[in-house]
mmCIF file of C-alpha atoms and ligand atoms in Angstrom:
data_model
loop_
_atom_site.group_PDB
_atom_site.id
_atom_site.type_symbol
_atom_site.label_atom_id
_atom_site.label_comp_id
_atom_site.label_asym_id
_atom_site.label_seq_id
_atom_site.Cartn_x
_atom_site.Cartn_y
_atom_site.Cartn_z
ATOM 1 C CA MET A 1 -3.384 55.728 67.730
ATOM 2 C CA HIS A 2 -2.659 54.925 64.081
ATOM 3 C CA ILE A 3 -4.722 52.689 61.823
ATOM 4 C CA SER A 4 -3.375 51.594 58.456
ATOM 5 C CA VAL A 5 -6.097 51.983 55.807
ATOM 6 C CA ASP A 6 -5.909 50.453 52.340
ATOM 7 C CA ALA A 7 -8.588 50.288 49.647
ATOM 8 C CA ASN A 8 -9.140 49.240 46.043
ATOM 9 C CA PHE A 9 -9.892 52.859 45.110
ATOM 10 C CA THR A 10 -8.310 56.268 45.317
ATOM 11 C CA LEU A 11 -9.610 59.804 45.134
ATOM 12 C CA LYS A 12 -6.685 61.971 44.121
ATOM 13 C CA GLY A 13 -5.602 64.429 46.785
ATOM 14 C CA VAL A 14 -8.448 63.418 49.095
ATOM 15 C CA PHE A 15 -8.208 59.706 49.782
ATOM 16 C CA GLU A 16 -5.010 58.153 48.517
ATOM 17 C CA THR A 17 -4.226 54.725 49.872
ATOM 18 C CA PRO A 18 -2.481 53.154 51.680
ATOM 19 C CA VAL A 19 -2.762 55.797 54.367
ATOM 20 C CA GLN A 20 -2.072 55.991 58.098
ATOM 21 C CA TRP A 21 -5.192 57.253 59.825
ATOM 22 C CA SER A 22 -4.383 58.941 63.115
ATOM 23 C CA PHE A 23 -6.559 59.612 66.143
ATOM 24 C CA LYS A 24 -5.384 61.651 69.124
ATOM 25 C CA ARG A 25 -7.451 59.506 71.495
ATOM 26 C CA SER A 26 -7.791 55.777 71.981
ATOM 27 C CA GLY A 27 -10.997 53.734 72.126
ATOM 28 C CA VAL A 28 -12.068 54.648 68.592
ATOM 29 C CA THR A 29 -14.552 52.241 67.016
ATOM 30 C CA LEU A 30 -14.685 50.942 63.461
ATOM 31 C CA ARG A 31 -17.829 53.039 62.967
ATOM 32 C CA GLU A 32 -15.968 56.261 63.806
ATOM 33 C CA LEU A 33 -13.137 55.472 61.398
ATOM 34 C CA LEU A 34 -15.556 54.555 58.590
ATOM 35 C CA ARG A 35 -17.570 57.712 59.230
ATOM 36 C CA GLU A 36 -14.450 59.846 58.732
ATOM 37 C CA ILE A 37 -13.641 58.105 55.454
ATOM 38 C CA ASP A 38 -17.269 58.330 54.364
ATOM 39 C CA GLN A 39 -17.269 62.081 54.989
ATOM 40 C CA ARG A 40 -14.116 62.528 52.952
ATOM 41 C CA VAL A 41 -15.379 60.655 49.875
ATOM 42 C CA HIS A 42 -18.865 61.874 48.993
ATOM 43 C CA SER A 43 -19.461 59.301 46.243
ATOM 44 C CA ILE A 44 -19.546 56.301 48.572
ATOM 45 C CA THR A 45 -21.776 55.137 51.385
ATOM 46 C CA ILE A 46 -19.594 52.875 53.491
ATOM 47 C CA PHE A 47 -22.142 51.839 56.109
ATOM 48 C CA ARG A 48 -25.791 52.109 56.988
ATOM 49 C CA ASP A 49 -27.094 51.463 60.521
ATOM 50 C CA ASN A 50 -25.080 48.442 61.632
ATOM 51 C CA ASP A 51 -24.242 46.967 58.247
ATOM 52 C CA LEU A 52 -22.053 47.771 55.262
ATOM 53 C CA GLY A 53 -23.412 50.252 52.716
ATOM 54 C CA ASP A 54 -24.421 49.291 49.166
ATOM 55 C CA ASP A 55 -21.192 50.653 47.703
ATOM 56 C CA ILE A 56 -18.995 48.273 49.682
ATOM 57 C CA GLU A 57 -18.182 44.744 48.563
ATOM 58 C CA GLU A 58 -16.219 43.851 51.693
ATOM 59 C CA ILE A 59 -14.072 45.280 54.431
ATOM 60 C CA TRP A 60 -11.391 43.438 56.356
ATOM 61 C CA LEU A 61 -10.039 44.342 59.784
ATOM 62 C CA ASN A 62 -6.647 42.709 60.339
ATOM 63 C CA GLY A 63 -7.591 40.250 57.593
ATOM 64 C CA LYS A 64 -10.967 39.309 59.133
ATOM 65 C CA ARG A 65 -14.078 39.874 57.056
ATOM 66 C CA PHE A 66 -16.718 42.260 58.365
ATOM 67 C CA PHE A 67 -19.309 39.536 59.007
ATOM 68 C CA SER A 68 -16.920 37.738 61.346
ATOM 69 C CA LEU A 69 -16.427 40.776 63.577
ATOM 70 C CA GLY A 70 -18.634 40.046 66.596
ATOM 71 C CA GLU A 71 -19.215 43.676 67.455
ATOM 72 C CA LYS A 72 -19.658 44.769 63.837
ATOM 73 C CA LEU A 73 -19.323 48.549 63.570
ATOM 74 C CA ASP A 74 -18.818 48.907 67.313
ATOM 75 C CA THR A 75 -15.612 46.874 67.155
ATOM 76 C CA PRO A 76 -12.980 48.834 69.109
ATOM 77 C CA LEU A 77 -9.813 49.673 67.189
ATOM 78 C CA LYS A 78 -6.318 49.555 68.606
ATOM 79 C CA ASP A 79 -3.036 51.083 67.546
ATOM 80 C CA GLY A 80 -1.553 49.302 64.531
ATOM 81 C CA ASP A 81 -4.828 47.816 63.248
ATOM 82 C CA ARG A 82 -5.110 47.304 59.506
ATOM 83 C CA LEU A 83 -8.316 48.103 57.617
ATOM 84 C CA LYS A 84 -8.915 47.220 53.979
ATOM 85 C CA ILE A 85 -11.934 48.391 51.974
ATOM 86 C CA ALA A 86 -13.158 46.934 48.676
ATOM 87 C CA LEU A 87 -15.586 49.122 46.788
ATOM 88 C CA TYR A 88 -18.381 47.422 44.870
ATOM 89 C CA MET A 89 -19.027 49.017 41.488
ATOM 90 C CA ALA A 90 -22.617 48.944 40.301
ATOM 91 C CA PRO A 91 -23.025 49.126 36.533
ATOM 92 C CA LEU A 92 -24.385 52.373 35.106
ATOM 93 C CA GLY A 93 -26.687 51.211 32.363
ATOM 94 C CA GLY A 94 -27.295 54.353 30.339
ATOM 95 C CA GLY A 95 -25.671 55.386 27.116
ATOM 96 C CA MET B 1 2.930 60.561 0.478
ATOM 97 C CA ARG B 2 4.865 59.415 3.505
ATOM 98 C CA ASN B 3 4.924 55.814 4.477
ATOM 99 C CA SER B 4 4.712 55.560 8.245
ATOM 100 C CA GLY B 5 6.559 52.428 9.136
ATOM 101 C CA GLU B 6 5.032 49.197 10.309
ATOM 102 C CA THR B 7 1.416 49.790 9.268
ATOM 103 C CA GLY B 8 2.466 50.232 5.638
ATOM 104 C CA VAL B 9 -0.139 53.002 5.489
ATOM 105 C CA ALA B 10 0.932 56.264 3.904
ATOM 106 C CA LEU B 11 -0.254 59.688 5.012
ATOM 107 C CA THR B 12 -1.017 62.290 2.354
ATOM 108 C CA ALA B 13 0.162 65.906 2.567
ATOM 109 C CA GLU B 14 -3.415 66.894 3.290
ATOM 110 C CA GLU B 15 -3.666 64.388 6.145
ATOM 111 C CA LEU B 16 -0.406 65.629 7.634
ATOM 112 C CA GLU B 17 -1.944 69.092 7.721
ATOM 113 C CA ARG B 18 -5.405 68.024 8.850
ATOM 114 C CA TYR B 19 -4.080 66.001 11.806
ATOM 115 C CA GLN B 20 -1.146 68.323 12.504
ATOM 116 C CA ARG B 21 -2.175 69.159 16.080
ATOM 117 C CA GLN B 22 -2.201 65.522 17.185
ATOM 118 C CA ILE B 23 0.841 64.532 15.103
ATOM 119 C CA LEU B 24 2.679 67.320 16.989
ATOM 120 C CA HIS B 25 2.292 65.263 20.167
ATOM 121 C CA ALA B 26 5.685 63.560 20.037
ATOM 122 C CA PRO B 27 4.801 60.104 21.450
ATOM 123 C CA PHE B 28 1.986 59.892 18.866
ATOM 124 C CA GLY B 29 3.528 61.462 15.772
ATOM 125 C CA GLN B 30 3.065 60.309 12.187
ATOM 126 C CA ALA B 31 3.325 56.663 13.225
ATOM 127 C CA GLY B 32 0.347 57.063 15.579
ATOM 128 C CA GLN B 33 -1.633 58.802 12.864
ATOM 129 C CA ALA B 34 -0.859 56.015 10.408
ATOM 130 C CA ARG B 35 -2.071 53.473 12.961
ATOM 131 C CA LEU B 36 -5.377 55.329 13.289
ATOM 132 C CA LYS B 37 -5.732 55.417 9.522
ATOM 133 C CA ALA B 38 -5.169 51.665 9.299
ATOM 134 C CA ALA B 39 -7.638 50.934 12.119
ATOM 135 C CA HIS B 40 -11.214 49.683 12.116
ATOM 136 C CA VAL B 41 -13.265 50.669 15.178
ATOM 137 C CA LEU B 42 -16.799 49.503 15.936
ATOM 138 C CA VAL B 43 -18.969 51.926 17.903
ATOM 139 C CA ALA B 44 -21.798 49.933 19.500
ATOM 140 C CA GLY B 45 -24.698 52.332 19.955
ATOM 141 C CA VAL B 46 -24.830 55.866 18.511
ATOM 142 C CA GLY B 47 -26.726 57.611 21.295
ATOM 143 C CA GLY B 48 -25.441 59.822 24.092
ATOM 144 C CA LEU B 49 -22.078 58.078 24.349
ATOM 145 C CA GLY B 50 -21.782 56.814 20.782
ATOM 146 C CA SER B 51 -22.324 60.226 19.161
ATOM 147 C CA PRO B 52 -19.244 61.964 20.627
ATOM 148 C CA VAL B 53 -17.188 58.757 20.422
ATOM 149 C CA ALA B 54 -17.919 58.362 16.702
ATOM 150 C CA MET B 55 -17.425 62.104 16.060
ATOM 151 C CA TYR B 56 -14.042 62.267 17.794
ATOM 152 C CA LEU B 57 -12.763 59.063 16.228
ATOM 153 C CA CYS B 58 -13.970 60.177 12.814
ATOM 154 C CA VAL B 59 -12.306 63.604 12.951
ATOM 155 C CA SER B 60 -9.169 62.062 14.504
ATOM 156 C CA GLY B 61 -8.603 60.094 11.317
ATOM 157 C CA VAL B 62 -9.634 56.556 12.230
ATOM 158 C CA GLY B 63 -9.747 54.881 8.814
ATOM 159 C CA THR B 64 -12.842 52.725 9.186
ATOM 160 C CA LEU B 65 -15.722 53.202 11.597
ATOM 161 C CA THR B 66 -18.673 50.865 11.940
ATOM 162 C CA VAL B 67 -21.650 52.295 13.786
ATOM 163 C CA VAL B 68 -24.256 49.861 15.099
ATOM 164 C CA ASP B 69 -27.692 50.820 16.406
ATOM 165 C CA ALA B 70 -31.188 49.454 15.759
ATOM 166 C CA ASP B 71 -33.117 52.490 17.024
ATOM 167 C CA VAL B 72 -34.707 55.437 15.294
ATOM 168 C CA VAL B 73 -34.259 59.034 16.448
ATOM 169 C CA SER B 74 -36.894 60.374 18.851
ATOM 170 C CA ILE B 75 -37.308 63.824 20.342
ATOM 171 C CA SER B 76 -36.230 62.699 23.835
ATOM 172 C CA ASN B 77 -32.799 61.752 22.390
ATOM 173 C CA LEU B 78 -31.960 65.308 21.455
ATOM 174 C CA ASN B 79 -30.741 66.541 24.877
ATOM 175 C CA ARG B 80 -27.574 64.459 24.536
ATOM 176 C CA GLN B 81 -27.244 62.567 21.231
ATOM 177 C CA LEU B 82 -25.255 65.149 19.305
ATOM 178 C CA LEU B 83 -25.252 63.341 15.953
ATOM 179 C CA HIS B 84 -29.051 63.502 15.756
ATOM 180 C CA TRP B 85 -30.926 66.703 15.074
ATOM 181 C CA GLU B 86 -34.579 67.676 15.011
ATOM 182 C CA SER B 87 -34.727 67.058 11.264
ATOM 183 C CA ASP B 88 -33.629 63.439 11.894
ATOM 184 C CA ILE B 89 -36.610 62.434 14.043
ATOM 185 C CA ARG B 90 -37.900 59.016 12.921
ATOM 186 C CA ALA B 91 -34.750 58.362 10.832
ATOM 187 C CA ARG B 92 -32.592 55.339 11.650
ATOM 188 C CA LYS B 93 -29.864 56.463 14.041
ATOM 189 C CA VAL B 94 -27.134 54.800 11.985
ATOM 190 C CA ASP B 95 -28.207 56.702 8.849
ATOM 191 C CA SER B 96 -28.434 59.992 10.715
ATOM 192 C CA ALA B 97 -24.999 59.337 12.243
ATOM 193 C CA ARG B 98 -23.343 58.238 9.014
ATOM 194 C CA GLY B 99 -24.594 61.308 7.154
ATOM 195 C CA LYS B 100 -23.012 63.706 9.652
ATOM 196 C CA LEU B 101 -19.797 61.718 10.083
ATOM 197 C CA VAL B 102 -18.926 61.605 6.374
ATOM 198 C CA GLU B 103 -19.510 65.351 6.180
ATOM 199 C CA MET B 104 -17.212 65.911 9.146
ATOM 200 C CA ASN B 105 -14.483 63.850 7.532
ATOM 201 C CA PRO B 106 -15.116 62.711 3.946
ATOM 202 C CA ARG B 107 -11.984 60.533 4.048
ATOM 203 C CA ALA B 108 -13.382 58.296 6.773
ATOM 204 C CA HIS B 109 -14.978 55.056 5.689
ATOM 205 C CA VAL B 110 -18.189 54.766 7.734
ATOM 206 C CA GLU B 111 -20.279 51.606 7.754
ATOM 207 C CA ALA B 112 -23.793 51.676 9.194
ATOM 208 C CA ILE B 113 -25.438 48.569 10.669
ATOM 209 C CA GLY B 114 -29.034 49.126 11.797
ATOM 210 C CA GLU B 115 -29.365 45.848 13.684
ATOM 211 C CA ARG B 116 -29.637 44.800 17.311
ATOM 212 C CA ILE B 117 -26.614 43.243 18.957
ATOM 213 C CA THR B 118 -27.564 39.632 19.623
ATOM 214 C CA ARG B 119 -25.610 36.413 19.981
ATOM 215 C CA GLU B 120 -26.506 35.701 16.350
ATOM 216 C CA THR B 121 -25.685 39.088 14.808
ATOM 217 C CA VAL B 122 -22.561 40.059 16.744
ATOM 218 C CA PRO B 123 -19.909 37.660 15.345
ATOM 219 C CA SER B 124 -20.188 38.992 11.773
ATOM 220 C CA MET B 125 -20.165 42.598 13.050
ATOM 221 C CA LEU B 126 -16.773 42.027 14.694
ATOM 222 C CA LYS B 127 -14.989 40.718 11.582
ATOM 223 C CA GLY B 128 -11.827 42.749 10.947
ATOM 224 C CA VAL B 129 -12.488 45.075 13.879
ATOM 225 C CA ASP B 130 -9.500 46.229 15.992
ATOM 226 C CA VAL B 131 -11.349 47.856 18.912
ATOM 227 C CA VAL B 132 -14.981 47.950 20.066
ATOM 228 C CA VAL B 133 -16.383 50.916 21.982
ATOM 229 C CA ASP B 134 -19.336 50.040 24.221
ATOM 230 C CA CYS B 135 -21.791 52.934 23.991
ATOM 231 C CA LEU B 136 -24.893 50.814 24.547
ATOM 232 C CA ASP B 137 -27.845 51.766 26.729
ATOM 233 C CA ASN B 138 -28.602 48.460 28.465
ATOM 234 C CA MET B 139 -26.658 45.782 30.309
ATOM 235 C CA ALA B 140 -28.153 42.798 28.464
ATOM 236 C CA SER B 141 -26.612 43.884 25.131
ATOM 237 C CA ARG B 142 -23.385 44.847 26.890
ATOM 238 C CA TYR B 143 -22.985 41.303 28.260
ATOM 239 C CA ILE B 144 -23.467 39.854 24.753
ATOM 240 C CA LEU B 145 -20.902 42.290 23.346
ATOM 241 C CA ASN B 146 -18.461 41.524 26.181
ATOM 242 C CA GLN B 147 -18.673 37.789 25.577
ATOM 243 C CA ALA B 148 -18.165 38.219 21.829
ATOM 244 C CA CYS B 149 -15.139 40.483 22.383
ATOM 245 C CA VAL B 150 -13.588 38.067 24.891
ATOM 246 C CA ASP B 151 -14.160 35.176 22.455
ATOM 247 C CA ALA B 152 -12.645 37.111 19.549
ATOM 248 C CA GLY B 153 -9.825 38.661 21.613
ATOM 249 C CA ILE B 154 -10.877 42.207 20.708
ATOM 250 C CA PRO B 155 -10.340 45.066 23.224
ATOM 251 C CA LEU B 156 -13.542 46.667 24.512
ATOM 252 C CA ILE B 157 -13.751 50.218 25.841
ATOM 253 C CA HIS B 158 -16.723 50.192 28.215
ATOM 254 C CA GLY B 159 -18.642 53.306 29.200
ATOM 255 C CA GLY B 160 -21.901 53.832 31.073
ATOM 256 C CA VAL B 161 -23.807 56.793 32.478
ATOM 257 C CA TYR B 162 -26.636 57.497 34.898
ATOM 258 C CA GLY B 163 -27.786 61.034 35.681
ATOM 259 C CA MET B 164 -24.662 63.034 36.462
ATOM 260 C CA MET B 165 -22.541 59.921 37.061
ATOM 261 C CA GLY B 166 -20.501 57.912 34.628
ATOM 262 C CA GLN B 167 -17.846 55.231 34.461
ATOM 263 C CA LEU B 168 -15.430 53.720 32.013
ATOM 264 C CA THR B 169 -12.833 50.981 31.828
ATOM 265 C CA THR B 170 -10.691 49.340 29.171
ATOM 266 C CA ILE B 171 -11.029 45.588 28.781
ATOM 267 C CA ILE B 172 -8.193 43.668 27.138
ATOM 268 C CA PRO B 173 -9.179 40.001 26.737
ATOM 269 C CA GLY B 174 -6.699 37.668 28.408
ATOM 270 C CA LYS B 175 -5.104 40.505 30.359
ATOM 271 C CA THR B 176 -7.761 42.369 32.330
ATOM 272 C CA PRO B 177 -11.017 41.487 34.073
ATOM 273 C CA CYS B 178 -13.921 41.343 31.616
ATOM 274 C CA LEU B 179 -17.232 43.215 31.996
ATOM 275 C CA GLU B 180 -18.871 40.287 33.815
ATOM 276 C CA CYS B 181 -15.958 40.097 36.254
ATOM 277 C CA ILE B 182 -16.461 43.748 37.124
ATOM 278 C CA PHE B 183 -20.275 43.722 37.063
ATOM 279 C CA PRO B 184 -21.509 40.179 37.729
ATOM 280 C CA ARG B 185 -24.865 39.573 36.078
ATOM 281 C CA LYS B 186 -27.913 40.210 38.194
ATOM 282 C CA GLU B 187 -31.614 39.724 37.756
ATOM 283 C CA GLU B 188 -32.520 42.144 34.950
ATOM 284 C CA THR B 189 -35.184 44.607 35.949
ATOM 285 C CA ASP B 190 -36.511 47.004 33.376
ATOM 286 C CA GLN B 191 -35.834 50.381 34.916
ATOM 287 C CA GLY B 192 -37.583 52.308 32.152
ATOM 288 C CA PRO B 193 -35.876 55.450 30.825
ATOM 289 C CA ILE B 194 -32.561 56.225 32.558
ATOM 290 C CA PRO B 195 -31.832 59.846 33.554
ATOM 291 C CA VAL B 196 -28.857 61.265 31.592
ATOM 292 C CA PHE B 197 -27.375 64.724 31.178
ATOM 293 C CA GLY B 198 -25.687 65.411 27.842
ATOM 294 C CA PRO B 199 -22.440 66.724 29.356
ATOM 295 C CA THR B 200 -22.091 63.591 31.518
ATOM 296 C CA ALA B 201 -22.381 61.368 28.452
ATOM 297 C CA GLY B 202 -20.009 63.735 26.611
ATOM 298 C CA THR B 203 -17.424 63.525 29.395
ATOM 299 C CA ILE B 204 -17.380 59.735 29.485
ATOM 300 C CA ALA B 205 -17.559 59.475 25.676
ATOM 301 C CA SER B 206 -14.578 61.816 25.250
ATOM 302 C CA LEU B 207 -12.538 59.650 27.606
ATOM 303 C CA GLN B 208 -13.625 56.502 25.725
ATOM 304 C CA ALA B 209 -12.485 58.088 22.450
ATOM 305 C CA LEU B 210 -9.148 59.042 24.018
ATOM 306 C CA GLU B 211 -8.663 55.502 25.341
ATOM 307 C CA THR B 212 -9.367 54.190 21.821
ATOM 308 C CA ILE B 213 -6.787 56.534 20.278
ATOM 309 C CA LYS B 214 -4.231 55.555 22.945
ATOM 310 C CA LEU B 215 -4.899 51.866 22.463
ATOM 311 C CA LEU B 216 -4.609 52.060 18.659
ATOM 312 C CA SER B 217 -1.478 54.215 18.696
ATOM 313 C CA GLY B 218 0.195 52.513 21.650
ATOM 314 C CA VAL B 219 0.613 55.821 23.470
ATOM 315 C CA GLY B 220 0.201 56.232 27.229
ATOM 316 C CA LYS B 221 -1.242 54.219 30.087
ATOM 317 C CA LEU B 222 -4.651 52.647 29.519
ATOM 318 C CA LEU B 223 -7.474 52.234 32.038
ATOM 319 C CA ALA B 224 -6.809 48.507 31.847
ATOM 320 C CA GLY B 225 -7.757 46.739 35.074
ATOM 321 C CA ARG B 226 -8.910 50.073 36.473
ATOM 322 C CA LEU B 227 -12.309 51.706 36.383
ATOM 323 C CA LEU B 228 -12.766 55.448 36.425
ATOM 324 C CA TYR B 229 -15.930 56.469 38.236
ATOM 325 C CA PHE B 230 -17.034 60.056 37.603
ATOM 326 C CA ASN B 231 -19.540 61.671 39.953
ATOM 327 C CA GLY B 232 -20.390 64.984 38.325
ATOM 328 C CA GLN B 233 -22.832 65.919 41.069
ATOM 329 C CA GLU B 234 -20.084 65.884 43.732
ATOM 330 C CA MET B 235 -17.271 66.507 41.222
ATOM 331 C CA GLU B 236 -15.342 63.452 42.343
ATOM 332 C CA CYS B 237 -13.348 60.997 40.246
ATOM 333 C CA LEU B 238 -12.598 57.652 41.867
ATOM 334 C CA LEU B 239 -10.095 55.272 40.340
ATOM 335 C CA VAL B 240 -11.005 51.712 41.268
ATOM 336 C CA ASP B 241 -8.755 48.666 40.816
ATOM 337 C CA VAL B 242 -11.041 46.022 39.343
ATOM 338 C CA GLN B 243 -10.546 42.314 39.958
ATOM 339 C CA SER B 244 -11.106 39.228 37.860
ATOM 340 C CA ARG B 245 -13.677 36.820 39.292
ATOM 341 C CA ASP B 246 -12.395 33.362 39.959
ATOM 342 C CA LYS B 247 -15.310 31.602 38.336
ATOM 343 C CA CYS B 248 -16.226 34.181 35.701
ATOM 344 C CA PRO B 249 -18.385 32.266 33.191
ATOM 345 C CA ILE B 250 -17.138 34.452 30.331
ATOM 346 C CA CYS B 251 -13.373 34.868 30.688
ATOM 347 C CA GLY B 252 -12.642 32.230 33.329
ATOM 348 C CA GLY B 253 -11.189 34.929 35.580
ATOM 349 C CA VAL B 254 -7.790 35.552 34.001
ATOM 350 C CA GLY B 255 -5.367 36.493 36.762
ATOM 351 C CA ALA B 256 -8.021 36.164 39.475
ATOM 352 C CA LYS B 257 -6.694 36.602 42.992
ATOM 353 C CA GLU B 258 -8.112 35.559 46.343
ATOM 354 C CA GLY B 259 -9.886 38.682 47.576
ATOM 355 C CA ILE B 260 -7.762 41.792 47.697
ATOM 356 C CA MET B 261 -5.933 41.426 51.021
HETATM 357 ZN ZN1 ZN C 301 -14.633 37.785 33.295
#
């Protein structure tokens, strides 16, 4: 199955969006997809337990915000789903 | 003396030689150099970020530099604040900075303002300034500077560091999100001293100086509407598209869009 992933950030050569994310099997959950992205980009924590991580402002699955997904991270994905990730940037105060 | 076009500023034979290596870069050339010479840049804060920013802009031939900082040099500054040396401890940072900068490039006009950036002091500091470089060490002063730059229509090159991480973005009033769009104000908590490695500050500062040179000379693609996040610990560089906030109290959210979908 293929999931289309877009984001408001890129990591050159590692995570360049939009990208088609492919899984050989079906029945993949949102958590599994996010874990793969999280492992590719070390600087961000996409999720913690059953909620979004601090570095994420919002994610949308097929245009629906995360909070409106009944099964949260256990939401099953299907071929052709569209995921969008918006990174939240915390200010770095030092100079 | 060669007059370099629209700035009406002439470059001397000595300047052509001194800045030869950057003039050789074709898109920049003598016209770019003349634009630097005609420019007035304000460096807000001469600490870990402000030291390399002021040094690079000074030796690059920026005509007028104003350095602003109300602090005095202390020993814990010396791991990263390259303009301040052990012999400068207890001196005002702006005096310490100015002394070194005019030695590095005696042709540069360097103004030193040893005052805090407040709503009251900032408007007069910005008079005649073409670009402001945010090298401050706290968000409260950054928000004041951001508002003043938006009000005056002056571009602001923002940089910040924490430990081995850093970030920068170029704010063009009326065109890009402002600092409060990108980092909406939160309850201020005094975190005490912030961890910073000198090379992290140097990395971000060098990029801020380069953005300033590009902006003044009109060369290249700016980090406008984009934020570069540098994680030196993992050696990752994320480029983030930043968005205007619909109800931004400072800029009104120029070009704000509904979400990002
Ligand atoms: Zn704004």
